[in-house]
Coordinates of C-alpha atoms and ligand atoms in Angstrom, one line a residue:
M1 CA -124.8 131.9 -24.9
T2 CA -128.6 131.3 -26.0
A3 CA -129.9 128.1 -27.5
E4 CA -131.5 129.0 -30.9
A5 CA -135.3 128.0 -30.7
E6 CA -136.1 124.8 -32.5
P7 CA -138.8 125.5 -35.4
T8 CA -142.3 124.9 -35.4
W9 CA -143.1 121.6 -37.2
L10 CA -146.4 121.6 -38.8
A11 CA -147.2 118.0 -40.2
P12 CA -150.7 117.9 -41.6
S13 CA -152.0 114.6 -42.8
S14 CA -154.6 116.0 -45.3
L15 CA -154.4 118.2 -48.2
E16 CA -157.5 120.2 -46.8
E17 CA -155.3 120.9 -43.3
A18 CA -152.1 121.9 -45.4
L19 CA -154.2 124.5 -47.2
A20 CA -155.7 125.7 -44.1
L21 CA -152.0 126.0 -42.6
R22 CA -150.7 127.6 -45.3
D23 CA -153.4 130.0 -45.3
E24 CA -152.7 130.7 -41.6
H25 CA -149.1 131.2 -42.0
G26 CA -148.2 132.1 -45.3
D27 CA -144.3 132.2 -45.8
E28 CA -143.9 132.2 -42.1
A29 CA -144.0 128.4 -42.1
T30 CA -141.6 127.3 -45.1
V31 CA -143.3 124.6 -47.0
L32 CA -140.9 121.5 -47.0
A33 CA -141.3 118.7 -49.7
G34 CA -137.8 116.4 -50.1
G35 CA -135.7 118.8 -48.3
T36 CA -132.8 118.6 -51.1
F37 CA -132.9 122.3 -52.0
L38 CA -134.1 123.6 -48.4
G39 CA -131.2 121.2 -46.8
I40 CA -128.5 123.1 -48.7
L41 CA -129.9 126.6 -47.9
M42 CA -129.9 125.9 -44.1
N43 CA -126.5 124.1 -44.2
Q44 CA -125.1 127.1 -45.7
G45 CA -126.8 129.5 -43.6
F46 CA -129.1 131.5 -45.7
L47 CA -132.0 130.1 -44.4
S48 CA -133.3 129.2 -40.7
P49 CA -137.0 128.9 -40.5
A50 CA -138.8 129.5 -37.4
A51 CA -141.5 127.0 -38.6
F52 CA -141.9 124.3 -41.3
L53 CA -145.1 123.3 -43.1
S54 CA -144.1 119.6 -43.8
L55 CA -145.8 117.9 -47.0
G56 CA -144.4 114.4 -46.3
R57 CA -147.4 112.9 -44.7
V58 CA -150.0 114.5 -46.9
A59 CA -152.3 111.8 -48.2
G60 CA -152.5 111.5 -52.0
L61 CA -150.1 114.1 -53.0
G62 CA -147.4 111.4 -54.2
T63 CA -149.5 109.7 -56.9
I64 CA -148.5 109.2 -60.5
E65 CA -151.9 108.4 -62.8
T66 CA -152.9 108.4 -66.4
A67 CA -156.4 109.4 -67.4
G68 CA -157.7 109.9 -70.8
G69 CA -154.3 109.9 -72.4
W70 CA -153.2 112.6 -69.8
L71 CA -150.3 112.1 -66.9
R72 CA -151.0 113.5 -63.5
L73 CA -148.0 113.9 -61.1
G74 CA -148.7 114.5 -57.6
A75 CA -146.5 117.2 -55.9
M76 CA -144.9 114.7 -53.6
A77 CA -143.9 112.3 -56.2
T78 CA -140.2 111.6 -56.2
H79 CA -137.8 112.1 -59.1
T80 CA -137.2 108.1 -58.7
A81 CA -140.8 107.4 -58.5
V82 CA -141.3 109.3 -62.0
A83 CA -138.3 108.2 -63.5
R84 CA -139.1 104.3 -62.9
S85 CA -142.9 104.7 -63.4
E86 CA -144.1 102.2 -66.2
A87 CA -146.7 104.8 -67.0
V88 CA -144.1 107.3 -67.8
R89 CA -141.7 105.2 -69.4
T90 CA -144.0 103.9 -71.7
G91 CA -146.0 107.0 -72.4
W92 CA -143.4 110.2 -71.9
P93 CA -139.8 108.3 -72.0
A94 CA -138.2 111.6 -72.3
L95 CA -139.9 112.9 -69.2
A96 CA -138.6 110.0 -67.6
R97 CA -135.2 110.1 -68.7
A98 CA -135.2 114.0 -67.6
F99 CA -136.0 113.1 -64.1
G100 CA -133.8 109.7 -64.2
L101 CA -130.9 112.0 -65.2
V102 CA -131.1 114.2 -61.9
A103 CA -128.1 114.1 -59.5
S104 CA -127.7 110.7 -57.7
P105 CA -130.0 108.1 -56.5
R106 CA -129.9 109.6 -53.1
I107 CA -131.3 113.1 -54.5
R108 CA -133.5 111.3 -56.6
N109 CA -135.2 109.3 -54.0
Q110 CA -136.0 112.6 -52.0
A111 CA -136.4 115.1 -54.6
T112 CA -140.0 115.7 -55.6
V113 CA -142.1 117.1 -58.5
G114 CA -143.3 119.9 -56.5
G115 CA -139.8 120.9 -55.1
V116 CA -137.9 121.0 -58.5
L117 CA -140.5 123.5 -60.0
A118 CA -141.0 125.6 -56.9
D119 CA -137.4 125.9 -56.4
A120 CA -137.2 127.8 -59.8
D121 CA -133.4 126.8 -60.1
Y122 CA -132.1 127.7 -63.3
A123 CA -130.1 124.5 -63.6
S124 CA -132.5 122.0 -63.0
D125 CA -133.6 119.4 -65.5
P126 CA -137.2 118.6 -65.2
P127 CA -138.8 122.4 -65.9
A128 CA -137.4 122.2 -69.4
M129 CA -138.6 119.0 -70.4
L130 CA -142.4 119.7 -68.8
A131 CA -142.2 123.0 -70.5
A132 CA -141.7 121.4 -74.1
L133 CA -144.5 119.0 -73.1
G134 CA -146.9 121.6 -72.5
A135 CA -147.3 120.7 -68.7
Q136 CA -149.8 122.3 -66.8
V137 CA -149.0 123.3 -62.9
V138 CA -151.9 123.2 -60.6
L139 CA -151.7 125.7 -57.5
R140 CA -154.4 125.3 -54.8
S141 CA -155.2 127.5 -52.0
V142 CA -158.2 127.6 -49.6
R143 CA -159.6 130.3 -52.0
G144 CA -159.5 127.7 -54.9
E145 CA -157.4 126.4 -57.8
R146 CA -155.7 127.9 -60.8
T147 CA -153.5 126.3 -63.6
V148 CA -150.3 127.8 -65.0
T149 CA -147.9 126.6 -67.7
V150 CA -144.4 126.2 -66.3
G151 CA -143.5 129.5 -68.3
E152 CA -146.1 131.4 -66.3
L153 CA -145.0 129.5 -63.1
I154 CA -140.9 130.4 -63.0
L155 CA -140.6 134.0 -63.1
G156 CA -137.0 134.4 -62.7
Y157 CA -134.0 133.6 -60.8
Y158 CA -135.5 131.3 -57.8
E159 CA -138.8 133.2 -58.2
T160 CA -142.2 131.9 -59.0
C161 CA -145.8 133.1 -59.0
I162 CA -146.8 130.8 -56.1
E163 CA -148.5 133.1 -53.7
P164 CA -147.8 132.7 -50.0
D165 CA -151.1 130.9 -49.3
E166 CA -150.9 128.6 -52.4
L167 CA -149.3 125.0 -52.7
L168 CA -148.1 123.4 -55.6
V169 CA -150.4 120.1 -55.7
E170 CA -150.0 118.6 -59.1
V171 CA -148.6 118.9 -62.7
V172 CA -150.7 117.8 -65.5
V173 CA -148.8 116.6 -68.7
P174 CA -151.1 116.5 -72.1
P175 CA -150.9 113.3 -74.2
A176 CA -147.4 112.4 -75.4
P177 CA -146.3 114.1 -78.6
E178 CA -145.0 111.8 -81.5
R179 CA -141.6 112.4 -80.4
A180 CA -139.8 114.0 -77.6
V181 CA -136.2 114.0 -76.7
Y182 CA -134.3 115.1 -73.5
R183 CA -130.5 116.0 -74.0
K184 CA -128.5 117.1 -70.9
F185 CA -124.8 118.3 -71.5
R186 CA -122.5 118.6 -68.3
A187 CA -119.6 120.7 -68.6
R188 CA -117.6 119.1 -66.1
S189 CA -117.6 115.6 -64.7
T190 CA -118.0 116.6 -61.0
E191 CA -121.2 118.5 -61.8
D192 CA -124.7 117.0 -61.1
R193 CA -126.4 119.8 -62.9
P194 CA -126.6 120.7 -66.9
C195 CA -124.6 123.7 -68.3
V196 CA -127.2 123.2 -71.3
A197 CA -130.4 121.1 -71.4
V198 CA -132.4 120.8 -74.4
A199 CA -136.0 119.6 -74.3
A200 CA -137.7 119.1 -77.5
T201 CA -141.1 117.7 -79.0
R202 CA -142.3 117.1 -82.6
D203 CA -146.0 116.6 -83.0
D204 CA -148.4 117.2 -85.8
G205 CA -145.6 118.7 -87.9
R206 CA -145.0 121.2 -85.4
V207 CA -141.7 121.7 -83.3
R208 CA -141.2 122.8 -79.7
V209 CA -137.8 123.4 -78.5
V210 CA -137.1 124.7 -74.6
V211 CA -133.4 125.0 -73.5
G212 CA -132.7 125.1 -70.1
A213 CA -130.0 125.8 -67.7
V214 CA -128.6 128.7 -69.9
A215 CA -130.8 131.8 -68.6
E216 CA -132.9 132.6 -65.6
V217 CA -136.0 130.7 -67.0
P218 CA -136.3 127.7 -69.8
Q219 CA -136.0 129.5 -73.3
H220 CA -138.7 128.8 -75.8
F221 CA -138.7 130.9 -78.9
P222 CA -141.9 130.0 -80.9
D223 CA -141.2 132.1 -83.9
V224 CA -137.9 130.1 -84.4
C225 CA -139.8 126.9 -83.7
G226 CA -142.4 128.1 -86.2
L227 CA -139.9 127.7 -88.6
A228 CA -140.5 123.9 -89.0
D229 CA -144.1 124.3 -89.0
G230 CA -145.1 121.1 -91.5
Q231 CA -141.7 120.9 -92.9
P232 CA -139.4 118.2 -93.2
L233 CA -136.7 118.5 -90.8
E234 CA -134.0 118.5 -93.2
P235 CA -130.3 119.4 -92.0
A236 CA -130.6 123.1 -93.3
L237 CA -133.6 123.6 -91.1
R238 CA -132.2 122.1 -88.2
E239 CA -129.0 124.4 -88.4
E240 CA -131.0 127.4 -88.8
I241 CA -133.3 126.8 -85.8
A242 CA -130.1 125.8 -83.9
R243 CA -128.5 128.7 -84.9
R244 CA -131.2 131.1 -84.0
Y245 CA -131.7 129.6 -80.4
A246 CA -127.9 130.1 -79.7
E247 CA -128.1 133.8 -81.1
R248 CA -131.5 134.7 -79.2
V249 CA -130.2 133.1 -75.8
E250 CA -128.9 135.4 -73.3
P251 CA -126.8 133.1 -71.8
M252 CA -125.7 133.2 -67.9
E253 CA -121.9 132.7 -66.4
D254 CA -121.2 130.5 -63.8
A255 CA -118.9 127.5 -62.9
R256 CA -120.6 125.3 -65.4
G257 CA -119.5 127.6 -68.2
S258 CA -119.3 131.1 -69.5
A259 CA -121.8 132.9 -71.6
A260 CA -119.8 132.2 -74.7
Y261 CA -119.5 128.6 -74.2
R262 CA -123.0 128.3 -73.5
R263 CA -123.9 129.8 -76.7
R264 CA -121.8 127.5 -78.5
V265 CA -123.3 124.2 -76.8
T266 CA -126.8 125.8 -77.3
A267 CA -126.3 125.6 -81.0
V268 CA -124.8 121.9 -81.1
E269 CA -127.4 120.6 -78.6
V270 CA -130.3 122.2 -80.2
R271 CA -129.0 120.8 -83.7
R272 CA -128.6 117.4 -82.0
A273 CA -131.9 117.3 -80.4
L274 CA -133.6 118.2 -83.7
E275 CA -131.8 115.5 -85.3
E276 CA -132.9 112.9 -82.8
L277 CA -136.7 114.2 -83.9
A278 CA -136.0 114.1 -87.3
P279 CA -136.7 110.7 -88.7
Ligands
FAD301 C1 -126.1 117.4 -54.6 C2 -127.6 118.1 -55.4 C3 -127.6 117.8 -56.7 C4 -128.3 118.1 -57.7 N1 -128.6 118.0 -59.0 C5 -129.6 118.0 -59.8 C6 -129.7 117.8 -61.1 O1 -128.3 117.4 -61.6 N2 -130.3 118.2 -61.6 C7 -131.6 119.2 -61.2 O2 -132.7 119.2 -61.9 N3 -131.5 119.0 -60.1 C8 -130.8 118.9 -59.3 N4 -130.8 119.1 -57.9 C9 -131.8 120.0 -57.1 C10 -132.9 119.1 -56.6 O3 -133.5 118.3 -57.8 C11 -133.8 120.0 -56.0 O4 -133.1 120.2 -54.7 C12 -134.8 119.3 -55.8 O5 -135.9 119.0 -56.6 C13 -136.2 119.9 -54.8 O6 -137.1 119.3 -54.4 P1 -137.3 119.1 -53.0 O7 -138.6 118.1 -52.9 O8 -136.4 118.6 -52.2 O9 -137.7 120.4 -52.4 P2 -137.4 121.1 -51.2 O10 -136.1 121.5 -51.1 O11 -138.2 120.3 -50.1 O12 -138.0 122.5 -51.5 C14 -137.5 123.3 -52.6 C15 -138.4 124.7 -52.5 O13 -139.8 124.5 -53.1 C16 -141.0 124.8 -51.9 N5 -141.9 123.8 -52.3 C17 -141.3 122.4 -52.2 N6 -142.5 121.6 -52.6 C18 -143.6 122.7 -52.6 C19 -145.1 122.7 -53.2 N7 -145.7 121.6 -53.1 N8 -145.8 123.8 -53.2 C20 -145.3 124.9 -52.6 N9 -144.0 125.2 -52.6 C21 -143.2 124.2 -52.4 C22 -139.9 124.6 -50.7 O14 -140.7 125.8 -49.8 C23 -138.6 125.3 -51.1 O15 -138.6 126.9 -51.2 C24 -129.6 118.8 -57.1 C25 -129.8 118.9 -55.6 C26 -128.5 118.6 -54.9 C27 -128.6 119.0 -53.3

């Protein structure tokens, strides 16, 4: 019997060093943040990396800052840090709530902002809320830096636009909207992840609704949201937008719910989210 070789451990201490290693190794070295997603894949035998590029020691990647009304979340900021941050709780309470509703404290203490976006799991909480807030995701490589929206980042089922030489380094959230809400619907008491998640914002007479966990990517229908432009969010309008979202989504089936069930829950949860935005 031959013993499996230990994976190579690359542990840079600066972002420059991390980017140089990413450039050198590409996807041959698996980027490791909090390890909560990778740990499951490895334990289940789906992944056995030959090398890790650990971001754990990279200085400055875990910061949470505000500047000029914008919020900047470093890729290595943990879910607990975001949920507990005074700046986030005061300025973007719905975002603090979305991160605070993820799994359990053990997971939230490890899981990172970069990790939850880069793993592109359809049933994660933060991506829908970040999309509703209009967050920008900063990707950097030795070639330079580019900024993408959450909708541009997450391409499909566990698929992102992150290139093999890029790292997700930061998420930048615009000044807070007048109102924002995050609703997480769990179908089973044994489940951490949402069956349907609704993130919604209202600002300057415009509404943005993003539904997570029902399809491969967060669902946003600007034309349906446009029905609310400049209108009071009366019950009939709330019903209409909710009905159209439920019609338009193409829900998937999994252990958390059938497609038909998810469609019904989408109608209810979008309506309730709009009710919360209404006053
Ligand atoms: C038991 C359990 C329950 C969970 N429940 C929920 C839940 O209720 N809601 C929810 O939203 N999520 C839930 N999750 C998912 C969890 O939030 C994610 O596993 C976590 O956010 C991933 O972050 P991480 O830092 O651990 O990433 P890692 O596991 O380290 O990495 C995840 C992926 O992203 C890549 N990556 C990480 N950081 C970067 C970066 N900066 N640049 C480029 N690529 C990067 C890695 O290579 C890997 O492919 C749950 C997970 C577990 C284990």
